[in-house]
Structures are given as structure tokens and as C-alpha cells.
PDB file of C-alpha atoms and ligand atoms in Angstrom:
ATOM      1  CA  UNK W   1      77.871 -97.352 -50.359  1.00 90.00           C
ATOM      2  CA  UNK W   2      77.433 -96.793 -46.685  1.00 95.00           C
ATOM      3  CA  UNK W   3      74.000 -98.664 -45.339  1.00 97.00           C
ATOM      4  CA  UNK W   4      72.337 -96.443 -42.665  1.00 98.00           C
ATOM      5  CA  UNK W   5      69.751 -97.393 -40.446  1.00 98.00           C
ATOM      6  CA  UNK W   6      67.318 -95.074 -38.351  1.00 98.00           C
ATOM      7  CA  UNK W   7      66.650 -96.146 -35.041  1.00 98.00           C
ATOM      8  CA  UNK W   8      63.648 -94.117 -33.708  1.00 98.00           C
ATOM      9  CA  UNK W   9      62.188 -93.926 -30.433  1.00 97.00           C
ATOM     10  CA  UNK W  10      61.063 -91.718 -27.430  1.00 97.00           C
ATOM     11  CA  UNK W  11      64.163 -92.917 -25.801  1.00 98.00           C
ATOM     12  CA  UNK W  12      62.941 -90.990 -22.359  1.00 97.00           C
ATOM     13  CA  UNK W  13      65.439 -92.123 -21.090  1.00 98.00           C
ATOM     14  CA  UNK W  14      67.679 -94.298 -23.050  1.00 98.00           C
ATOM     15  CA  UNK W  15      68.060 -97.796 -21.441  1.00 98.00           C
ATOM     16  CA  UNK W  16      70.934-100.540 -21.705  1.00 97.00           C
ATOM     17  CA  UNK W  17      68.487-102.360 -24.051  1.00 97.00           C
ATOM     18  CA  UNK W  18      68.336 -99.327 -26.493  1.00 97.00           C
ATOM     19  CA  UNK W  19      72.260 -99.383 -26.327  1.00 97.00           C
ATOM     20  CA  UNK W  20      72.501-103.185 -27.047  1.00 96.00           C
ATOM     21  CA  UNK W  21      70.085-102.769 -30.162  1.00 97.00           C
ATOM     22  CA  UNK W  22      72.402 -99.998 -31.501  1.00 98.00           C
ATOM     23  CA  UNK W  23      75.471-102.228 -30.976  1.00 97.00           C
ATOM     24  CA  UNK W  24      73.777-105.287 -32.701  1.00 97.00           C
ATOM     25  CA  UNK W  25      72.435-102.944 -35.378  1.00 98.00           C
ATOM     26  CA  UNK W  26      76.105-101.893 -35.998  1.00 98.00           C
ATOM     27  CA  UNK W  27      76.864-105.408 -36.970  1.00 97.00           C
ATOM     28  CA  UNK W  28      74.345-105.026 -40.044  1.00 97.00           C
ATOM     29  CA  UNK W  29      74.686-101.390 -40.825  1.00 98.00           C
ATOM     30  CA  UNK W  30      77.535 -99.039 -41.306  1.00 98.00           C
ATOM     31  CA  UNK W  31      75.870 -96.309 -39.495  1.00 98.00           C
ATOM     32  CA  UNK W  32      72.896 -96.188 -36.953  1.00 98.00           C
ATOM     33  CA  UNK W  33      71.176 -92.964 -36.608  1.00 98.00           C
ATOM     34  CA  UNK W  34      69.316 -92.548 -33.339  1.00 98.00           C
ATOM     35  CA  UNK W  35      66.469 -90.140 -33.567  1.00 98.00           C
ATOM     36  CA  UNK W  36      64.221 -88.939 -30.987  1.00 97.00           C
ATOM     37  CA  UNK W  37      60.700 -88.389 -32.277  1.00 92.00           C
ATOM     38  CA  UNK W  38      57.551 -87.594 -30.461  1.00 79.00           C
ATOM     39  CA  UNK W  39      55.231 -90.269 -29.341  1.00 82.00           C
ATOM     40  CA  UNK W  40      52.060 -88.532 -29.144  1.00 85.00           C
ATOM     41  CA  UNK W  41      50.586 -91.189 -26.888  1.00 87.00           C
ATOM     42  CA  UNK W  42      53.142 -90.285 -24.059  1.00 86.00           C
ATOM     43  CA  UNK W  43      54.051 -87.335 -22.169  1.00 92.00           C
ATOM     44  CA  UNK W  44      57.866 -87.063 -21.797  1.00 95.00           C
ATOM     45  CA  UNK W  45      59.991 -86.922 -18.627  1.00 96.00           C
ATOM     46  CA  UNK W  46      63.067 -85.341 -20.287  1.00 96.00           C
ATOM     47  CA  UNK W  47      62.876 -82.645 -22.922  1.00 96.00           C
ATOM     48  CA  UNK W  48      64.199 -83.319 -26.262  1.00 96.00           C
ATOM     49  CA  UNK W  49      67.410 -81.546 -25.634  1.00 96.00           C
ATOM     50  CA  UNK W  50      68.025 -83.323 -22.371  1.00 97.00           C
ATOM     51  CA  UNK W  51      67.512 -86.534 -24.181  1.00 97.00           C
ATOM     52  CA  UNK W  52      69.843 -85.570 -27.066  1.00 98.00           C
ATOM     53  CA  UNK W  53      72.599 -84.730 -24.545  1.00 98.00           C
ATOM     54  CA  UNK W  54      72.215 -87.940 -22.565  1.00 98.00           C
ATOM     55  CA  UNK W  55      72.114 -90.217 -25.607  1.00 98.00           C
ATOM     56  CA  UNK W  56      75.299 -88.349 -27.263  1.00 98.00           C
ATOM     57  CA  UNK W  57      77.247 -88.753 -24.013  1.00 97.00           C
ATOM     58  CA  UNK W  58      76.678 -92.614 -24.036  1.00 97.00           C
ATOM     59  CA  UNK W  59      78.006 -92.828 -27.742  1.00 98.00           C
ATOM     60  CA  UNK W  60      80.757 -90.249 -27.448  1.00 97.00           C
ATOM     61  CA  UNK W  61      83.658 -90.985 -29.790  1.00 96.00           C
ATOM     62  CA  UNK W  62      81.599 -93.604 -32.070  1.00 97.00           C
ATOM     63  CA  UNK W  63      81.700 -92.259 -35.380  1.00 97.00           C
ATOM     64  CA  UNK W  64      79.296 -94.986 -36.667  1.00 98.00           C
ATOM     65  CA  UNK W  65      76.524 -93.626 -34.191  1.00 98.00           C
ATOM     66  CA  UNK W  66      74.664 -90.262 -34.961  1.00 98.00           C
ATOM     67  CA  UNK W  67      72.087 -88.779 -32.663  1.00 98.00           C
ATOM     68  CA  UNK W  68      69.462 -86.338 -33.916  1.00 98.00           C
ATOM     69  CA  UNK W  69      65.761 -85.346 -33.212  1.00 97.00           C
ATOM     70  CA  UNK W  70      62.930 -84.835 -35.570  1.00 97.00           C
ATOM     71  CA  UNK W  71      59.411 -83.505 -35.240  1.00 94.00           C
ATOM     72  CA  UNK W  72      57.292 -85.435 -37.913  1.00 95.00           C
ATOM     73  CA  UNK W  73      57.069 -89.043 -39.482  1.00 96.00           C
ATOM     74  CA  UNK W  74      59.790 -91.334 -39.212  1.00 97.00           C
ATOM     75  CA  UNK W  75      59.584 -92.134 -42.911  1.00 97.00           C
ATOM     76  CA  UNK W  76      60.213 -88.520 -43.783  1.00 97.00           C
ATOM     77  CA  UNK W  77      63.358 -88.331 -41.640  1.00 97.00           C
ATOM     78  CA  UNK W  78      64.355 -91.657 -43.081  1.00 98.00           C
ATOM     79  CA  UNK W  79      63.924 -90.347 -46.715  1.00 97.00           C
ATOM     80  CA  UNK W  80      65.904 -87.157 -45.746  1.00 96.00           C
ATOM     81  CA  UNK W  81      68.956 -89.457 -44.583  1.00 97.00           C
ATOM     82  CA  UNK W  82      68.696 -91.663 -47.577  1.00 96.00           C
ATOM     83  CA  UNK W  83      68.293 -94.621 -44.949  1.00 97.00           C
ATOM     84  CA  UNK W  84      68.119 -98.077 -46.074  1.00 96.00           C
ATOM     85  CA  UNK W  85      66.360 -99.356 -43.029  1.00 98.00           C
ATOM     86  CA  UNK W  86      64.212 -98.296 -39.855  1.00 98.00           C
ATOM     87  CA  UNK W  87      65.672-100.335 -37.009  1.00 98.00           C
ATOM     88  CA  UNK W  88      63.342-101.383 -33.896  1.00 98.00           C
ATOM     89  CA  UNK W  89      63.747-103.658 -31.119  1.00 96.00           C
ATOM     90  CA  UNK W  90      61.107-106.342 -30.231  1.00 94.00           C
ATOM     91  CA  UNK W  91      60.663-107.777 -26.698  1.00 91.00           C
ATOM     92  CA  UNK W  92      57.980-110.122 -25.777  1.00 84.00           C
ATOM     93  CA  UNK W  93      54.582-110.846 -27.569  1.00 83.00           C
ATOM     94  CA  UNK W  94      53.241-107.631 -26.048  1.00 83.00           C
ATOM     95  CA  UNK W  95      55.242-105.497 -28.311  1.00 91.00           C
ATOM     96  CA  UNK W  96      54.108-107.062 -31.612  1.00 94.00           C
ATOM     97  CA  UNK W  97      50.707-105.570 -32.138  1.00 94.00           C
ATOM     98  CA  UNK W  98      52.092-102.013 -31.903  1.00 94.00           C
ATOM     99  CA  UNK W  99      55.308-102.615 -33.864  1.00 96.00           C
ATOM    100  CA  UNK W 100      53.423-104.533 -36.522  1.00 96.00           C
ATOM    101  CA  UNK W 101      50.998-101.551 -36.848  1.00 96.00           C
ATOM    102  CA  UNK W 102      53.858 -98.984 -36.999  1.00 97.00           C
ATOM    103  CA  UNK W 103      55.734-101.047 -39.688  1.00 98.00           C
ATOM    104  CA  UNK W 104      52.456-101.306 -41.815  1.00 97.00           C
ATOM    105  CA  UNK W 105      51.735 -97.621 -41.610  1.00 98.00           C
ATOM    106  CA  UNK W 106      55.371 -96.743 -42.505  1.00 98.00           C
ATOM    107  CA  UNK W 107      55.524 -99.169 -45.167  1.00 97.00           C
ATOM    108  CA  UNK W 108      52.264 -97.702 -46.688  1.00 97.00           C
ATOM    109  CA  UNK W 109      53.814 -94.121 -46.481  1.00 97.00           C
ATOM    110  CA  UNK W 110      57.413 -95.097 -47.857  1.00 95.00           C
ATOM    111  CA  UNK W 111      57.887 -98.464 -49.620  1.00 95.00           C
ATOM    112  CA  UNK W 112      61.568 -97.572 -50.189  1.00 93.00           C
ATOM    113  CA  UNK W 113      62.498 -98.058 -46.576  1.00 95.00           C
ATOM    114  CA  UNK W 114      62.404-101.266 -44.891  1.00 96.00           C
ATOM    115  CA  UNK W 115      61.558-102.000 -41.248  1.00 98.00           C
ATOM    116  CA  UNK W 116      64.014-104.336 -39.627  1.00 98.00           C
ATOM    117  CA  UNK W 117      63.292-105.719 -36.389  1.00 97.00           C
ATOM    118  CA  UNK W 118      65.996-107.185 -33.927  1.00 97.00           C
ATOM    119  CA  UNK W 119      64.917-109.194 -30.848  1.00 93.00           C
ATOM    120  CA  UNK W 120      65.772-107.653 -27.749  1.00 90.00           C
ATOM    121  CA  UNK W 121      68.803-109.261 -25.947  1.00 88.00           C
ATOM    122  CA  UNK W 122      67.462-111.638 -23.168  1.00 89.00           C
ATOM    123  CA  UNK W 123      69.003-109.568 -20.375  1.00 92.00           C
ATOM    124  CA  UNK W 124      66.928-106.516 -21.389  1.00 93.00           C
ATOM    125  CA  UNK W 125      63.872-108.435 -22.117  1.00 91.00           C
ATOM    126  CA  UNK W 126      61.920-106.837 -19.088  1.00 92.00           C
ATOM    127  CA  UNK W 127      63.362-103.381 -19.245  1.00 93.00           C
ATOM    128  CA  UNK W 128      61.614-100.387 -20.682  1.00 95.00           C
ATOM    129  CA  UNK W 129      61.888 -96.594 -20.341  1.00 96.00           C
ATOM    130  CA  UNK W 130      58.326 -96.480 -18.477  1.00 95.00           C
ATOM    131  CA  UNK W 131      59.251 -99.261 -16.179  1.00 96.00           C
ATOM    132  CA  UNK W 132      62.580 -97.641 -15.310  1.00 97.00           C
ATOM    133  CA  UNK W 133      60.993 -94.226 -14.671  1.00 97.00           C
ATOM    134  CA  UNK W 134      58.298 -95.958 -12.403  1.00 97.00           C
ATOM    135  CA  UNK W 135      60.918 -97.482 -10.253  1.00 97.00           C
ATOM    136  CA  UNK W 136      63.321 -94.325 -10.315  1.00 97.00           C
ATOM    137  CA  UNK W 137      60.326 -92.321  -9.347  1.00 96.00           C
ATOM    138  CA  UNK W 138      59.922 -94.250  -6.099  1.00 95.00           C
ATOM    139  CA  UNK W 139      63.608 -94.118  -5.227  1.00 95.00           C
ATOM    140  CA  UNK W 140      64.043 -97.677  -6.629  1.00 96.00           C
ATOM    141  CA  UNK W 141      67.506 -99.203  -7.866  1.00 96.00           C
ATOM    142  CA  UNK W 142      67.791 -98.710 -11.659  1.00 97.00           C
ATOM    143  CA  UNK W 143      71.514 -99.386 -11.951  1.00 96.00           C
ATOM    144  CA  UNK W 144      72.372-101.951 -14.586  1.00 96.00           C
ATOM    145  CA  UNK W 145      69.475-101.184 -16.487  1.00 97.00           C
ATOM    146  CA  UNK W 146      70.459 -97.582 -17.689  1.00 98.00           C
ATOM    147  CA  UNK W 147      73.996 -96.150 -17.996  1.00 98.00           C
ATOM    148  CA  UNK W 148      75.288 -94.582 -14.552  1.00 97.00           C
ATOM    149  CA  UNK W 149      75.234 -90.930 -16.413  1.00 97.00           C
ATOM    150  CA  UNK W 150      71.269 -91.665 -17.129  1.00 98.00           C
ATOM    151  CA  UNK W 151      70.782 -93.023 -13.701  1.00 98.00           C
ATOM    152  CA  UNK W 152      72.217 -89.963 -12.403  1.00 97.00           C
ATOM    153  CA  UNK W 153      69.921 -87.739 -14.475  1.00 97.00           C
ATOM    154  CA  UNK W 154      66.864 -89.832 -13.237  1.00 97.00           C
ATOM    155  CA  UNK W 155      68.020 -89.385  -9.618  1.00 96.00           C
ATOM    156  CA  UNK W 156      68.202 -85.455 -10.222  1.00 95.00           C
ATOM    157  CA  UNK W 157      64.606 -85.484 -11.764  1.00 94.00           C
ATOM    158  CA  UNK W 158      63.137 -87.592  -9.076  1.00 94.00           C
ATOM    159  CA  UNK W 159      65.287 -85.808  -6.254  1.00 82.00           C
ATOM    160  CA  UNK W 160      62.366 -85.576  -3.752  1.00 58.00           C
ATOM    161  CA  UNK W 161      61.232 -88.952  -4.052  1.00 50.00           C
ATOM    162  CA  UNK W 162      65.116 -90.009  -3.365  1.00 51.00           C
ATOM    163  CA  UNK W 163      65.749 -87.579  -0.697  1.00 55.00           C
ATOM    164  CA  UNK W 164      62.511 -88.866   1.136  1.00 51.00           C
ATOM    165  CA  UNK W 165      64.914 -91.894   2.193  1.00 48.00           C
TER     166      UNK W 165
HETATM  167  O1  PNS E   1      60.083 -95.569 -28.062  1.00 81.93           O
HETATM  168  P1  PNS E   1      58.787 -95.578 -28.323  1.00 81.93           P
HETATM  169  O2  PNS E   1      57.819 -94.526 -27.730  1.00 81.93           O
HETATM  170  O3  PNS E   1      58.101 -96.872 -28.520  1.00 81.93           O
HETATM  171  O4  PNS E   1      58.934 -94.782 -30.182  1.00 81.93           O
HETATM  172  C1  PNS E   1      57.797 -94.626 -30.788  1.00 81.93           C
HETATM  173  C2  PNS E   1      57.950 -93.925 -32.152  1.00 81.93           C
HETATM  174  C3  PNS E   1      58.645 -92.257 -31.410  1.00 81.93           C
HETATM  175  C4  PNS E   1      59.155 -94.482 -32.994  1.00 81.93           C
HETATM  176  C5  PNS E   1      56.826 -93.464 -33.021  1.00 81.93           C
HETATM  177  O5  PNS E   1      55.826 -93.011 -32.156  1.00 81.93           O
HETATM  178  C6  PNS E   1      56.943 -92.743 -34.013  1.00 81.93           C
HETATM  179  O6  PNS E   1      57.521 -93.089 -35.090  1.00 81.93           O
HETATM  180  N1  PNS E   1      56.569 -91.123 -33.946  1.00 81.93           N
HETATM  181  C7  PNS E   1      56.700 -90.484 -35.184  1.00 81.93           C
HETATM  182  C8  PNS E   1      55.531 -90.366 -35.913  1.00 81.93           C
HETATM  183  C9  PNS E   1      55.326 -91.680 -36.968  1.00 81.93           C
HETATM  184  O7  PNS E   1      56.338 -91.606 -37.813  1.00 81.93           O
HETATM  185  N2  PNS E   1      54.527 -92.293 -36.796  1.00 81.93           N
HETATM  186  C10 PNS E   1      54.076 -93.269 -37.810  1.00 81.93           C
HETATM  187  C11 PNS E   1      54.013 -94.831 -37.429  1.00 81.93           C
HETATM  188  S1  PNS E   1      52.361 -94.926 -36.690  1.00 81.93           S
END
């Protein structure tokens, strides 16, 4: 039977670190379903539809990657998809507490789905969507941290900041 991992996140926007994690997840699972969910603690820059379009564009032609959005609990989405696992990336120690808490909540809510953590690749240990947005908002160079198509979208969003020179 096909093994499925649900990879939840805000993906506001998707970064090269996220892409690396999906690629590595595919070495363990037959399919990775990237699902954008609402993190109530964050105010998104990109609307869900924009994020979906941007993510789909990055994984065009890859049948083993699906992209979706869900308004609710990640465990409910995982159940709906008959997923074997929830996939999350862990960067440095600072990610641990939040990830640990989420994994515990998710386990309490649904014991049938396991959270699997992969350590973020060293190249991406410092990248985060929020850091990238901050740099981009001041017109800084984020190339190499996000795919070129997403760099373009960030430039469009922060057009004023970039055009100030
Ligand atoms: O990319 P992020 O912002 O770190 O992702 C966090 C996300 C979206 C995975 C998390 O906030 C989430 O799962 N939200 C959906 C609601 C939910 O299921 N919460 C349960 C864990 S506390």
C-alpha cells in the first residue's frame, strides 16, 4: 500500500528549506502531500490561493507530490487522507519546544498518525519564511533561499520597497 506523509505548514512563502524537506521525505514515503494550514499566531503575507499556486508551480510534473489547503486541524486532514505520518522539519534547538508541543497535541488528538521529524539540511538551517519576508521587505537579496518564481512574487509584493532603490 502507498505510504503517505502530510507535510503541514504556513508556507508563507515556500522556501528552499521546505523543498529540501519534501525531497528527503520522498525517500521515506511514496507520496508527500503539502498542506497549507492556518497558523493562528501568524498573519500571512500571501493568500492561501497564492501560496497554493506558488507551491504547485515548484512541484510541477512531480506525481509523488500533492499540494492542498485545509482549514482545520492537521490531524483531521491526516485522517481524511489516510496518511501514515505528519512530516515536519526541525532546524536548531529553537524549533524544538514548539514542534514538541505540536507533536504532543497531535498525538493526543489522533494516535493513529505519527509525527516524523527530519533535520533541516545544513544549507537551510538559518532560513525561515519570516526571515526571508523581512529581508525581502527591505529590498534585500533572497535569491538562493527561495525558488526564482517565489523571489519574483516577493518582489511584486514588496514592490515599493524595491523601487525605492
Ligand atoms: O509553518 P508553520 O507556521 O510552522 O506551521 C504551523 C502549522 C500550520 C503546521 C500549525 O499551526 C498547525 O498545524 N495548524 C493547524 C491547527 C492544528 O492542527 N493545530 C494543532 C497543533 S497545536
